[in-house]
């Protein structure tokens, strides 16, 4: 089998392009798998446990992206760490004229949309570390985002959302019991 000398530069360019693309893709994928996203639905500055997780992961060499509300300044080690990036999550409070029975579902829906947009359109990550509680809507959105992005989901279950929901929804009937049961698994 002989190669036409006029086509040799074309085949050489195609081969180099294919090798460069494969190397770029492998490097991008390796960096993505090392990146850890930390998701805190509340104020990150008031969560020393999650700040410690972020610093420890970054000190171990993993790039860390923190998705959270940043109402209070986090610890100086978090703010000054070169491997930690902070991404602000929006806060949503329904208008006062919305009936109380609709306010909580409306807030959960708005937060779910905001979380999905941030987790799906932001920087790629290989692992998502989720602080729980709150379980609604973070568990469902984080699970879906990880499934779609091919990332692993790790839950820091530092308190039982079931217990918290059960206590706060104690006398609200079947819907409260269903919401509490969803977080029990």
Short mmCIF file of C-alpha atoms in Angstrom, two decimals:
data_model
loop_
_atom_site.label_atom_id
_atom_site.label_comp_id
_atom_site.label_asym_id
_atom_site.label_seq_id
_atom_site.Cartn_x
_atom_site.Cartn_y
_atom_site.Cartn_z
CA UNK A 1 0.00 0.00 0.00
CA UNK A 2 1.57 3.28 -1.07
CA UNK A 3 0.62 6.77 -0.05
CA UNK A 4 0.44 9.49 -2.67
CA UNK A 5 3.09 12.07 -1.81
CA UNK A 6 0.66 14.91 -2.58
CA UNK A 7 -1.76 13.67 0.12
CA UNK A 8 0.95 13.13 2.76
CA UNK A 9 0.71 16.68 4.26
CA UNK A 10 -3.07 16.34 4.50
CA UNK A 11 -2.86 12.98 6.30
CA UNK A 12 -0.11 14.31 8.57
CA UNK A 13 -2.22 17.36 9.49
CA UNK A 14 -5.27 15.17 10.16
CA UNK A 15 -3.22 12.80 12.33
CA UNK A 16 -1.70 15.62 14.38
CA UNK A 17 -5.11 17.24 14.78
CA UNK A 18 -6.62 13.94 15.96
CA UNK A 19 -3.81 13.38 18.49
CA UNK A 20 -4.00 16.97 19.77
CA UNK A 21 -7.78 16.71 20.14
CA UNK A 22 -7.50 13.41 22.02
CA UNK A 23 -4.85 14.87 24.37
CA UNK A 24 -6.93 18.01 24.97
CA UNK A 25 -10.05 15.94 25.66
CA UNK A 26 -8.21 13.64 28.08
CA UNK A 27 -6.71 16.61 29.97
CA UNK A 28 -10.10 18.34 30.14
CA UNK A 29 -11.80 15.20 31.39
CA UNK A 30 -9.10 14.54 34.00
CA UNK A 31 -9.42 18.10 35.31
CA UNK A 32 -13.22 17.82 35.35
CA UNK A 33 -13.10 14.61 37.37
CA UNK A 34 -10.84 16.24 39.96
CA UNK A 35 -13.04 19.32 40.38
CA UNK A 36 -15.39 19.16 43.35
CA UNK A 37 -18.54 21.27 43.53
CA UNK A 38 -19.82 22.07 47.01
CA UNK A 39 -23.52 22.95 47.22
CA UNK A 40 -24.89 24.79 50.25
CA UNK A 41 -28.41 26.16 49.92
CA UNK A 42 -27.94 28.49 52.87
CA UNK A 43 -25.31 31.06 53.82
CA UNK A 44 -21.87 29.54 53.25
CA UNK A 45 -20.28 31.93 55.76
CA UNK A 46 -22.43 30.41 58.52
CA UNK A 47 -21.49 26.84 57.66
CA UNK A 48 -18.07 26.12 59.19
CA UNK A 49 -18.44 22.42 58.43
CA UNK A 50 -18.81 22.99 54.67
CA UNK A 51 -16.07 25.65 54.70
CA UNK A 52 -13.78 23.06 56.28
CA UNK A 53 -14.72 20.50 53.61
CA UNK A 54 -13.91 23.02 50.87
CA UNK A 55 -10.54 23.96 52.38
CA UNK A 56 -9.55 20.33 52.98
CA UNK A 57 -10.45 19.34 49.42
CA UNK A 58 -8.56 22.33 48.00
CA UNK A 59 -5.53 21.62 50.22
CA UNK A 60 -5.55 18.06 48.85
CA UNK A 61 -5.19 19.50 45.34
CA UNK A 62 -8.76 19.45 44.05
CA UNK A 63 -10.18 22.56 42.41
CA UNK A 64 -13.33 23.46 44.39
CA UNK A 65 -16.38 25.42 43.23
CA UNK A 66 -18.73 26.48 46.03
CA UNK A 67 -22.36 27.11 45.03
CA UNK A 68 -24.00 28.94 47.94
CA UNK A 69 -25.43 32.18 49.20
CA UNK A 70 -22.67 34.46 50.41
CA UNK A 71 -24.37 36.75 52.89
CA UNK A 72 -21.66 36.39 55.54
CA UNK A 73 -17.95 36.43 54.77
CA UNK A 74 -16.47 32.94 54.88
CA UNK A 75 -13.25 32.23 56.77
CA UNK A 76 -10.08 33.89 55.46
CA UNK A 77 -8.66 30.48 54.45
CA UNK A 78 -11.62 30.03 52.09
CA UNK A 79 -11.50 33.56 50.66
CA UNK A 80 -7.77 33.45 50.06
CA UNK A 81 -7.46 29.93 48.70
CA UNK A 82 -6.36 29.82 45.07
CA UNK A 83 -8.24 26.58 44.34
CA UNK A 84 -11.62 27.70 45.72
CA UNK A 85 -14.09 29.61 43.54
CA UNK A 86 -17.28 31.02 45.06
CA UNK A 87 -20.49 31.10 42.97
CA UNK A 88 -23.42 32.99 44.44
CA UNK A 89 -26.88 31.40 44.53
CA UNK A 90 -29.84 33.76 44.36
CA UNK A 91 -32.19 34.16 47.27
CA UNK A 92 -35.92 34.03 46.65
CA UNK A 93 -38.67 35.21 48.96
CA UNK A 94 -42.22 35.16 47.60
CA UNK A 95 -44.09 38.48 47.69
CA UNK A 96 -46.15 39.09 50.83
CA UNK A 97 -49.41 38.99 48.87
CA UNK A 98 -48.85 35.30 47.96
CA UNK A 99 -50.97 33.08 50.23
CA UNK A 100 -48.93 31.14 52.78
CA UNK A 101 -50.10 27.80 51.37
CA UNK A 102 -48.51 28.71 48.00
CA UNK A 103 -45.40 30.49 49.31
CA UNK A 104 -43.39 27.37 50.20
CA UNK A 105 -44.04 25.49 46.92
CA UNK A 106 -43.34 28.68 44.95
CA UNK A 107 -40.06 29.19 46.81
CA UNK A 108 -39.05 25.55 46.26
CA UNK A 109 -39.84 25.79 42.53
CA UNK A 110 -37.88 29.04 42.14
CA UNK A 111 -34.90 27.60 44.00
CA UNK A 112 -35.04 24.41 41.92
CA UNK A 113 -34.86 26.41 38.68
CA UNK A 114 -32.01 28.58 39.98
CA UNK A 115 -30.07 25.55 41.24
CA UNK A 116 -30.55 23.66 37.99
CA UNK A 117 -29.32 26.64 35.98
CA UNK A 118 -26.21 27.07 38.14
CA UNK A 119 -25.35 23.36 38.31
CA UNK A 120 -25.98 22.64 34.63
CA UNK A 121 -24.56 25.78 33.03
CA UNK A 122 -21.62 26.45 35.31
CA UNK A 123 -18.16 25.00 35.53
CA UNK A 124 -17.88 21.24 35.06
CA UNK A 125 -17.22 19.02 38.07
CA UNK A 126 -16.70 15.32 38.72
CA UNK A 127 -18.08 15.24 42.27
CA UNK A 128 -20.87 17.23 43.87
CA UNK A 129 -20.74 17.48 47.67
CA UNK A 130 -24.21 18.42 48.89
CA UNK A 131 -25.04 19.76 52.33
CA UNK A 132 -28.29 18.31 53.61
CA UNK A 133 -30.63 19.65 55.02
CA UNK A 134 -32.39 21.29 53.35
CA UNK A 135 -33.51 18.37 51.25
CA UNK A 136 -36.20 20.15 49.21
CA UNK A 137 -35.38 20.97 46.41
CA UNK A 138 -31.63 20.34 46.62
CA UNK A 139 -31.64 16.52 46.64
CA UNK A 140 -33.74 16.14 43.49
CA UNK A 141 -31.95 18.89 41.56
CA UNK A 142 -28.48 17.72 42.59
CA UNK A 143 -29.32 14.11 41.69
CA UNK A 144 -30.60 15.14 38.25
CA UNK A 145 -27.62 17.44 37.58
CA UNK A 146 -25.15 14.70 38.53
CA UNK A 147 -26.95 12.15 36.37
CA UNK A 148 -26.93 14.48 33.37
CA UNK A 149 -23.33 15.60 33.85
CA UNK A 150 -21.92 12.18 34.74
CA UNK A 151 -20.75 13.36 38.18
CA UNK A 152 -20.87 11.54 41.50
CA UNK A 153 -23.13 12.82 44.26
CA UNK A 154 -21.86 12.83 47.85
CA UNK A 155 -24.26 13.93 50.59
CA UNK A 156 -23.05 15.45 53.85
CA UNK A 157 -26.08 14.42 55.85
CA UNK A 158 -25.19 16.32 58.99
CA UNK A 159 -28.74 16.45 60.23
CA UNK A 160 -31.89 14.55 59.42
CA UNK A 161 -34.13 16.52 57.10
CA UNK A 162 -36.88 14.03 57.88
CA UNK A 163 -36.87 15.05 61.53
CA UNK A 164 -36.79 18.75 60.75
CA UNK A 165 -39.62 18.52 58.21
CA UNK A 166 -41.64 16.26 60.47
CA UNK A 167 -41.39 18.74 63.34
CA UNK A 168 -42.15 21.79 61.19
CA UNK A 169 -45.01 20.10 59.29
CA UNK A 170 -46.39 18.09 62.20
CA UNK A 171 -50.00 19.19 61.94
CA UNK A 172 -50.27 19.85 58.23
CA UNK A 173 -51.81 16.54 57.25
CA UNK A 174 -51.00 14.16 54.43
CA UNK A 175 -48.91 16.56 52.32
CA UNK A 176 -46.60 17.30 55.24
CA UNK A 177 -46.21 13.59 55.91
CA UNK A 178 -45.43 12.97 52.21
CA UNK A 179 -42.80 15.72 52.13
CA UNK A 180 -41.21 14.32 55.28
CA UNK A 181 -41.30 10.79 53.86
CA UNK A 182 -39.51 11.95 50.69
CA UNK A 183 -36.54 13.06 52.74
CA UNK A 184 -36.46 9.93 54.88
CA UNK A 185 -34.92 7.84 52.10
#
